[in-house]
GROMACS .gro file of C-alpha atoms in nm:
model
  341
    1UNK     CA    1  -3.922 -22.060   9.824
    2UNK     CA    2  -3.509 -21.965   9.794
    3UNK     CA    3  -3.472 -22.359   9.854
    4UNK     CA    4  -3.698 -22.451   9.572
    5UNK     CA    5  -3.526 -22.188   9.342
    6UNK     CA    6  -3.191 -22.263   9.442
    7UNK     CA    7  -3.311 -22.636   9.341
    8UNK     CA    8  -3.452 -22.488   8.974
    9UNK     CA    9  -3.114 -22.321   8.901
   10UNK     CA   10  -2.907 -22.671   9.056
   11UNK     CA   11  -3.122 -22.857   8.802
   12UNK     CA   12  -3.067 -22.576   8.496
   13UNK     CA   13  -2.720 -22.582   8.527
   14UNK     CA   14  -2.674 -22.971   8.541
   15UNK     CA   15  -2.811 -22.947   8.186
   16UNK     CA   16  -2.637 -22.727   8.080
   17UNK     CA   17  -2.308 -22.901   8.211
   18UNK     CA   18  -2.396 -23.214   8.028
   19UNK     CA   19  -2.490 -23.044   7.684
   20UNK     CA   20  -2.096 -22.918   7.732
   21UNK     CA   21  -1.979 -23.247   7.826
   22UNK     CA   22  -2.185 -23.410   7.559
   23UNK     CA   23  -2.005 -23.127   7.257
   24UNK     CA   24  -1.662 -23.286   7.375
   25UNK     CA   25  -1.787 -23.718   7.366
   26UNK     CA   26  -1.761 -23.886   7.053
   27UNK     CA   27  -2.116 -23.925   6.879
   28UNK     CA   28  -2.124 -24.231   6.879
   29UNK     CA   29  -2.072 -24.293   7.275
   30UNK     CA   30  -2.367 -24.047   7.275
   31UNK     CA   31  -2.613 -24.249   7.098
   32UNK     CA   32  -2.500 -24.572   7.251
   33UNK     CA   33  -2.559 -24.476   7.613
   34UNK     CA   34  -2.924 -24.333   7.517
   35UNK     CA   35  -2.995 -24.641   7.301
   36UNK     CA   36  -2.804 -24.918   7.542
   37UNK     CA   37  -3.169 -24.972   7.708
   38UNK     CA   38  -3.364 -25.076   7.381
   39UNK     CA   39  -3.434 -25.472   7.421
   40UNK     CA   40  -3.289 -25.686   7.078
   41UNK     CA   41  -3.668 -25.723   6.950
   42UNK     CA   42  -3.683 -25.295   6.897
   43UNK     CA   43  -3.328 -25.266   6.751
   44UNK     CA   44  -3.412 -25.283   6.378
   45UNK     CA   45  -3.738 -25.056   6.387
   46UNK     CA   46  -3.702 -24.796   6.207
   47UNK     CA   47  -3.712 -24.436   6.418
   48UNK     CA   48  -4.056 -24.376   6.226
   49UNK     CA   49  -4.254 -24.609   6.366
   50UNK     CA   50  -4.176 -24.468   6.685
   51UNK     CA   51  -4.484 -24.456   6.884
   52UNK     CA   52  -4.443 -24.021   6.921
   53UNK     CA   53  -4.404 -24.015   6.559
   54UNK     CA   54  -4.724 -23.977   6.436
   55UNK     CA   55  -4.802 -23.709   6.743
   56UNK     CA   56  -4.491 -23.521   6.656
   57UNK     CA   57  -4.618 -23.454   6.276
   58UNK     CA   58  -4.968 -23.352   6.443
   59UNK     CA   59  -4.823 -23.089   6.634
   60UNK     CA   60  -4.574 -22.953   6.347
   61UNK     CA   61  -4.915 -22.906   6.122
   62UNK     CA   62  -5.117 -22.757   6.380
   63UNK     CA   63  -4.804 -22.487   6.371
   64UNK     CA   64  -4.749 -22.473   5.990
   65UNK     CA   65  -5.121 -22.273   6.063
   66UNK     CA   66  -5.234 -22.363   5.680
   67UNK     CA   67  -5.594 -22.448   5.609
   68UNK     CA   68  -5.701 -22.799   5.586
   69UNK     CA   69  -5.806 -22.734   5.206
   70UNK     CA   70  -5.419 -22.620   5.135
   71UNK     CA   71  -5.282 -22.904   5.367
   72UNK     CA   72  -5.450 -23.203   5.350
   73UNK     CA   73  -5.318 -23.210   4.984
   74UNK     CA   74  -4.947 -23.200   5.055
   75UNK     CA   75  -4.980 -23.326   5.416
   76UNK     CA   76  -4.752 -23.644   5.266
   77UNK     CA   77  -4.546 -23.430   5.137
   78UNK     CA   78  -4.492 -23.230   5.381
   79UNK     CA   79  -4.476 -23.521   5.653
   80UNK     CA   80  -4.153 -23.641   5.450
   81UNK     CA   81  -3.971 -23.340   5.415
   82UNK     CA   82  -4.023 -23.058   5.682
   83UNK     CA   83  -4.196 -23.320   5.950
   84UNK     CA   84  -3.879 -23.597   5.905
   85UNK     CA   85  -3.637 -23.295   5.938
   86UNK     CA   86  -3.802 -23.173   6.218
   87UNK     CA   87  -3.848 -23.526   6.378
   88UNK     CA   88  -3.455 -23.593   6.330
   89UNK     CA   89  -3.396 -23.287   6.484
   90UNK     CA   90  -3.523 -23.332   6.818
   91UNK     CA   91  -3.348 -23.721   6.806
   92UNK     CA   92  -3.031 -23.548   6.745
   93UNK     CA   93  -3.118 -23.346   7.071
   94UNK     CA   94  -3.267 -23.617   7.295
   95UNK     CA   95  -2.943 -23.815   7.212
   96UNK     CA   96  -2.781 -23.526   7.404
   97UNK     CA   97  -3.067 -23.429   7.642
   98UNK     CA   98  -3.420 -23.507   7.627
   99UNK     CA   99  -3.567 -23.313   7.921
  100UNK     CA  100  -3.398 -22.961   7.813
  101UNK     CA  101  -3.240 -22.751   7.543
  102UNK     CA  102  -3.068 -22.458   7.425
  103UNK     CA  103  -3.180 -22.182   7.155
  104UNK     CA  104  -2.951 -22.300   6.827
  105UNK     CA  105  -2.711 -22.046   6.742
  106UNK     CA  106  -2.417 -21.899   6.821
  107UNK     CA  107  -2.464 -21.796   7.155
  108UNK     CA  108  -2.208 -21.794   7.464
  109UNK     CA  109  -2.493 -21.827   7.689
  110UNK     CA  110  -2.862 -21.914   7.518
  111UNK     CA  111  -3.150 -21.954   7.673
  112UNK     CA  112  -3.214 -22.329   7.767
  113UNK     CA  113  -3.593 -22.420   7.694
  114UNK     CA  114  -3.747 -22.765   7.899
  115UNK     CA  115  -3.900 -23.008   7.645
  116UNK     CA  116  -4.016 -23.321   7.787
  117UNK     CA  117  -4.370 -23.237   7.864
  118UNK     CA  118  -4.367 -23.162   8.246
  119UNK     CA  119  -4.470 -23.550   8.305
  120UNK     CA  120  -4.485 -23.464   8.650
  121UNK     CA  121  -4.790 -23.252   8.634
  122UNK     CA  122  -4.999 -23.567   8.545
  123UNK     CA  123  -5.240 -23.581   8.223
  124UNK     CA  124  -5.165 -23.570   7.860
  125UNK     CA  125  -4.760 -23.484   7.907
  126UNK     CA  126  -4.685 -23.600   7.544
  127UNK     CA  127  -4.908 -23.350   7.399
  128UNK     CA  128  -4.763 -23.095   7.580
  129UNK     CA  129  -4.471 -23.250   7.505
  130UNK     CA  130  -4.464 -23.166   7.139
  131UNK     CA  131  -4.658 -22.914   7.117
  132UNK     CA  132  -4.434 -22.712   7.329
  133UNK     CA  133  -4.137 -22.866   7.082
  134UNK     CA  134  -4.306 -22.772   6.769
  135UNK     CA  135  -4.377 -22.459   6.876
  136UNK     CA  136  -4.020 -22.364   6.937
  137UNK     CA  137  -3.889 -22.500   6.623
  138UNK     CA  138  -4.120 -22.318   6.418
  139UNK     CA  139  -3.990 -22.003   6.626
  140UNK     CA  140  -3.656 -22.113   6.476
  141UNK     CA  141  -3.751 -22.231   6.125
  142UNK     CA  142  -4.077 -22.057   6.039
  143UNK     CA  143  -3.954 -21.849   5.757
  144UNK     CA  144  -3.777 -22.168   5.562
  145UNK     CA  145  -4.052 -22.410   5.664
  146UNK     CA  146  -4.311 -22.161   5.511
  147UNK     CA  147  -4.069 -22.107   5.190
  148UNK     CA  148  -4.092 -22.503   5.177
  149UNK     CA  149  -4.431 -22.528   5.179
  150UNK     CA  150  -4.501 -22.305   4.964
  151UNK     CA  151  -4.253 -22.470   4.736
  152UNK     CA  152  -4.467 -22.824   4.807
  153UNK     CA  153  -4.787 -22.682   4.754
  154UNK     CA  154  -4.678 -22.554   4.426
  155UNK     CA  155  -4.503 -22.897   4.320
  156UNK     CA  156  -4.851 -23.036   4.398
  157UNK     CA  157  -5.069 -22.830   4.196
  158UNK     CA  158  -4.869 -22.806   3.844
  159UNK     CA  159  -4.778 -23.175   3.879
  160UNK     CA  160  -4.375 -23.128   3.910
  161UNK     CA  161  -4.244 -23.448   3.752
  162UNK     CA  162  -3.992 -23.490   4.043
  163UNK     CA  163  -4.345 -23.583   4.227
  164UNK     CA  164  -4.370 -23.919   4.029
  165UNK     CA  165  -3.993 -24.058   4.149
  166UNK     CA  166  -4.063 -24.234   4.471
  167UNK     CA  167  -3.912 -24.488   4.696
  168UNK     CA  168  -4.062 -24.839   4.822
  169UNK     CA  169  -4.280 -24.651   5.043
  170UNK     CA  170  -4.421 -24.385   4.802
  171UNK     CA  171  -4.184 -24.097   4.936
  172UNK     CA  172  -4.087 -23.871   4.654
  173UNK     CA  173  -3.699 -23.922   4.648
  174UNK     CA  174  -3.562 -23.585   4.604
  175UNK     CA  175  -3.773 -23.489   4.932
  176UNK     CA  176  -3.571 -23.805   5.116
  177UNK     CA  177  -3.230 -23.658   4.964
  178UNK     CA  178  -3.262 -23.376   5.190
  179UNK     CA  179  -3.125 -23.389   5.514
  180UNK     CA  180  -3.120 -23.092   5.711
  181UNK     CA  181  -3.416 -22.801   5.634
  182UNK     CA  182  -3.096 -22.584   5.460
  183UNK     CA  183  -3.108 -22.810   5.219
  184UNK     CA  184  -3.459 -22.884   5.147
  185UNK     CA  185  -3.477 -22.489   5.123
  186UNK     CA  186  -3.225 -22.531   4.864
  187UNK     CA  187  -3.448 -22.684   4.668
  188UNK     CA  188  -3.753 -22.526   4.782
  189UNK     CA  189  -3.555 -22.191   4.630
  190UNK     CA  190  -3.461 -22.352   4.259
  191UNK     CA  191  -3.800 -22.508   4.230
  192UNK     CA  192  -3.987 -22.167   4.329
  193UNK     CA  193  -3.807 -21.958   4.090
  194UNK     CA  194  -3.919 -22.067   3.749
  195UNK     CA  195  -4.253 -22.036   3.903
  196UNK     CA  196  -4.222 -21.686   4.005
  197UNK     CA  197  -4.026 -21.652   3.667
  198UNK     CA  198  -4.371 -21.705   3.494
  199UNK     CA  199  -4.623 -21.520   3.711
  200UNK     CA  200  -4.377 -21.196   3.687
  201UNK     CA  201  -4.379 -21.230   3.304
  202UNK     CA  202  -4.752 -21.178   3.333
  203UNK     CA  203  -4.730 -20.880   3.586
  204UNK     CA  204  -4.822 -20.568   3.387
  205UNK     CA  205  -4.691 -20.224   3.429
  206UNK     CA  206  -4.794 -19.904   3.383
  207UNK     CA  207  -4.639 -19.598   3.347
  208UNK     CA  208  -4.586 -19.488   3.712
  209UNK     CA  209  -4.384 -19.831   3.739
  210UNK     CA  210  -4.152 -19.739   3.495
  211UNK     CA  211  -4.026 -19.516   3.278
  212UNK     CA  212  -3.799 -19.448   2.956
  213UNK     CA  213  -3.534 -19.291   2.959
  214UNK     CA  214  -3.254 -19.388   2.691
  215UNK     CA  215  -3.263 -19.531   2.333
  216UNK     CA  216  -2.960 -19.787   2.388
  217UNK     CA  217  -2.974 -19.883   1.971
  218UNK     CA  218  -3.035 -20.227   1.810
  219UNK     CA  219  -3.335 -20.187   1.999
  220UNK     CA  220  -3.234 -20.182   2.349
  221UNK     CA  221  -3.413 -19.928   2.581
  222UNK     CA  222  -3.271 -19.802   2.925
  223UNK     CA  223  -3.577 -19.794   3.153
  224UNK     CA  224  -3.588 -19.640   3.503
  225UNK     CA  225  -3.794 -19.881   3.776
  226UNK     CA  226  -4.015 -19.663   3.989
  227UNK     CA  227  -4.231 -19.863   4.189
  228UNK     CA  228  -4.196 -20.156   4.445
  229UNK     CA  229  -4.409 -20.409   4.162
  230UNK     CA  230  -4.143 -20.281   3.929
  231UNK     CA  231  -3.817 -20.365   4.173
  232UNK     CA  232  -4.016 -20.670   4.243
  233UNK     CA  233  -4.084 -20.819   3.859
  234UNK     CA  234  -3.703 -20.682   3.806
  235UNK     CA  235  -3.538 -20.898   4.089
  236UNK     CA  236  -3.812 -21.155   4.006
  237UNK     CA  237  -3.684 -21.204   3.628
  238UNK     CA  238  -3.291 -21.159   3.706
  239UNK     CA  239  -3.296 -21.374   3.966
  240UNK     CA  240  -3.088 -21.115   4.229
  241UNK     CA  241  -3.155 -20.860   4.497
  242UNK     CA  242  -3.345 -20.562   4.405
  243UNK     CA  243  -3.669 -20.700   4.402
  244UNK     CA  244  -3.615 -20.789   4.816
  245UNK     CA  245  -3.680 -20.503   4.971
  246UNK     CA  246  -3.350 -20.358   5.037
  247UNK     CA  247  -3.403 -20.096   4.776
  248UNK     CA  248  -3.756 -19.997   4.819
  249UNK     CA  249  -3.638 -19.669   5.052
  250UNK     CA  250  -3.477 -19.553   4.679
  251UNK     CA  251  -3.773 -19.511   4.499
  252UNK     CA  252  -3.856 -19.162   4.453
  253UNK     CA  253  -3.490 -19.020   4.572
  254UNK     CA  254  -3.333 -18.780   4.279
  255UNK     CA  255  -3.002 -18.841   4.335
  256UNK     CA  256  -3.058 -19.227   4.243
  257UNK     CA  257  -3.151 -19.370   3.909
  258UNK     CA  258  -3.231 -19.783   3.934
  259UNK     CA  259  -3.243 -19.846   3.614
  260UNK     CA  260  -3.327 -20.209   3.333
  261UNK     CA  261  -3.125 -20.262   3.045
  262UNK     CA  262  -3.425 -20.422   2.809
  263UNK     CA  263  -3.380 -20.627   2.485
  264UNK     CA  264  -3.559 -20.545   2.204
  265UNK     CA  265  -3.872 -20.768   2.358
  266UNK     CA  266  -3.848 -20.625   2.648
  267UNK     CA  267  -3.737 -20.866   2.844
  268UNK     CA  268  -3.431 -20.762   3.108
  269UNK     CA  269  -3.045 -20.784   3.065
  270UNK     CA  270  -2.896 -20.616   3.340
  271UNK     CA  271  -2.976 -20.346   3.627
  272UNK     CA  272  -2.848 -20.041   3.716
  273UNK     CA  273  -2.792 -19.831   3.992
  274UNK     CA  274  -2.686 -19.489   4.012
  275UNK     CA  275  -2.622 -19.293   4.284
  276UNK     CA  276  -2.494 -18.886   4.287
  277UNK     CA  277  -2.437 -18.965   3.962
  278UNK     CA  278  -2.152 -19.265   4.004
  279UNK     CA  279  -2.233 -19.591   3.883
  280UNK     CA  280  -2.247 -19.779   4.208
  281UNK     CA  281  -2.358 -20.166   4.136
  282UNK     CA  282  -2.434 -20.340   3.726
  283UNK     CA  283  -2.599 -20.635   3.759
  284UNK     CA  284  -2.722 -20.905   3.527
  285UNK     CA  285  -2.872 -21.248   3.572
  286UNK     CA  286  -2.800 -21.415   3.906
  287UNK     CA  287  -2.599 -21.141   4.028
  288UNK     CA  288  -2.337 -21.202   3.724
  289UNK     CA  289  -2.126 -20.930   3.563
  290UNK     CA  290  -2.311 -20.804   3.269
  291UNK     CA  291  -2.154 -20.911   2.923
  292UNK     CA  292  -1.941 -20.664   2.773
  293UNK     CA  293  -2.172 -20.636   2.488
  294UNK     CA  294  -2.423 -20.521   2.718
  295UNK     CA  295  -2.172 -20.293   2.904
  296UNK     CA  296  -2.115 -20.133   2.540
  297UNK     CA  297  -2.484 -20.044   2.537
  298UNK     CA  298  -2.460 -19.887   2.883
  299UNK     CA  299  -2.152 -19.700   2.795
  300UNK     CA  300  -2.346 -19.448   2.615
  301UNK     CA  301  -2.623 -19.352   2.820
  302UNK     CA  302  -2.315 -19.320   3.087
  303UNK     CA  303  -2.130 -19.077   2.832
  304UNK     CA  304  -2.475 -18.875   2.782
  305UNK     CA  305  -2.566 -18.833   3.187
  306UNK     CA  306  -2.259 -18.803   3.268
  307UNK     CA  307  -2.258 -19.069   3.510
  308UNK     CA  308  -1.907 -19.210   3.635
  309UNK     CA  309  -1.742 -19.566   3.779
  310UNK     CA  310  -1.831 -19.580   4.221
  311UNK     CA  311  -1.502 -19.514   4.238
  312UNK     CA  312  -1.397 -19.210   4.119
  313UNK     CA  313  -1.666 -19.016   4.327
  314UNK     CA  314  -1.455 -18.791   4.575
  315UNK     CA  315  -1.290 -18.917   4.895
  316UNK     CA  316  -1.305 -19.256   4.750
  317UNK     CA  317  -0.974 -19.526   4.778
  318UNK     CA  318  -0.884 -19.761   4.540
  319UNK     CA  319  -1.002 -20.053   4.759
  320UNK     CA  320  -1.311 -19.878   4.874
  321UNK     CA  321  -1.547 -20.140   4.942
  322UNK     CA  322  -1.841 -19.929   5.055
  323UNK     CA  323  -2.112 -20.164   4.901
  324UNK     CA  324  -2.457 -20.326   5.082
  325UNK     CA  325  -2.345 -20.694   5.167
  326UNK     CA  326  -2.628 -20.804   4.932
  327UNK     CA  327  -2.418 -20.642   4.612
  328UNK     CA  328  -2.225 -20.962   4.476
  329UNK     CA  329  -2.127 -20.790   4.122
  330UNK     CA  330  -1.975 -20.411   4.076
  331UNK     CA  331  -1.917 -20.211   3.765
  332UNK     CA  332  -1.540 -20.248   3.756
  333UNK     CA  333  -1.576 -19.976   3.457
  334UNK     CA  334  -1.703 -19.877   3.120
  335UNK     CA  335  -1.485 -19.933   2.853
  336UNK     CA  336  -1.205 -19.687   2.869
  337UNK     CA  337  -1.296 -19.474   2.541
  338UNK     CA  338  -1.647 -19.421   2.655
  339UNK     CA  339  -1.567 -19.317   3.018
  340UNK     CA  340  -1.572 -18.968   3.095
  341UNK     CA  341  -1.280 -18.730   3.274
   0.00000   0.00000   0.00000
């Protein structure tokens, strides 16, 4: 038993010696040495017509976990985004190793993970083979491969116009653009949000959502956000943070006010937040700096509470950067003549 182990770990560390030698070799004498056995006939086949292909995309669908009535619709869609990502991947670490590999990250020492299929224990090794592989790169990717599909399943239903520019082999184009799954979440993210734009416009909300609390003039209203559907429609409409979760612990604190600048329709300029009574972040759309018009409006309902810049509360520094990492824009100050001792 000791012999066998001490053979496991011989064979473990072997791997991981040539994944380090491999990070040092140029790419290109990588892909040479794994490809220098393919006969002349197979060198101009493309990497889809692989004969694992087709298995590989199996696997990554049965993971996905959607219902055949959501996925048989986008299953070409999704086989030319997520499933040609996620095939490329595991080229990109064959090329390097095809029997093992390490978690992706930043890790001194990750765990290493064997992939090949165990073709020594006889049977079906290729379906072991990627299922096994699917299943860990869905343990690595689930949250953006669901955002994508999502985003696909969407495209497909309101008949995105993007759907309609294809390639030679009916592959919508801006789904081939994407290389890597950061970037097809890139556009999974811009495609998703005038979407979510329009369902939040139709969310409606009572009084325990929100609540007035300042006539701003020219029809602007200062209204306090109260509930999580509230934070949610907020962030939804303005495109930035509030509506993610990070503020939900907030709600129902006295000593902070989250409040939405609204135009005379109602519709949201710019959010608040107020805490002990200093102005701590003032937000508009995409995380911008509110205009200064809109500041103006906001400098009275400052001057009536009372409420002051982050960083005049006491103990504070001049270059106090106490703020969440998800605050990208900070009151820098009300206009001086509004701003109170």
């Amino acid at each position: 038993m000791a012999a066998k182990q001490e053979s496991q770990n011989w064979l473990l560390e072997s791997h991981k010696n040539k994944h380090k030698r491999a990070a040092t070799e140029p790419p290109f004498l990588l892909l040479a040495s794994r490809w220098a056995t393919v006969s002349l006939g197979r060198r101009h086949m493309s990497k889809y017509d692989h004969q694992e292909y087709q298995k590989a995309l199996f696997h990554l669908a049965c993971e996905l976990d959607m219902p055949d009535r959501v996925l048989q619709p986008v299953r070409h869609l999704v086989d030319c985004s997520l499933g040609r990502i996620y095939w490329n991947d595991w080229l990109r670490s064959d090329a390097v190793d095809p029997d093992w590999t390490p978690t992706p990250g930043d890790h001194d020492d990750p765990p290493w993970h064997r992939v090949d299929g165990w073709p020594d224990m006889g049977g079906d090794y290729l379906y072991r083979k990627w299922s096994r592989r699917a299943q860990l790169w869905m343990q690595w990717h689930s949250v953006d491969a669901w955002h994508v599909a999502d985003w696909l399943i969407t495209a497909q239903s309101d008949g995105h116009a993007w759907l309609a520019n294809v390639d030679d082999q009916g592959r919508p184009k801006k789904l081939m653009k994407c290389g890597s799954i950061d970037r097809l979440v890139h556009e999974a993210t811009k495609g998703l949000c005038d979407r979510n734009a329009r369902l939040a416009r139709d969310v409606v909300l009572g009084p325990t959502d929100e609540h007035f609390i300042y006539d701003l003039g020219a029809g602007h209203t200062l209204v306090e956000l109260r509930s999580r559907a509230a934070l949610r429609k907020e962030g939804t409409l303005l495109r930035h943070c509030i509506g993610q979760g990070s503020y939900d612990d907030l709600l129902g604190d006295p000593e902070v006010v989250l409040a939405s600048v609204r135009d005379p329709d109602g519709t949201p300029l710019a959010t608040l937040e107020v805490r002990g009574g200093f102005i701590r972040q003032f937000r508009s759309q995409s995380n911008s700096e509110p205009p200064d018009a809109v500041k103006d409006l906001v400098a009275g309902a400052a001057d009536t509470f009372g409420w002051r810049d982050w960083r005049d509360r006491p103990g504070s520094r001049a270059d106090d950067r106490d703020y969440p990492p998800e605050a990208a824009v900070i009151l820098h100050g009300l206009p001086p003549p509004r701003r109170r001792g």
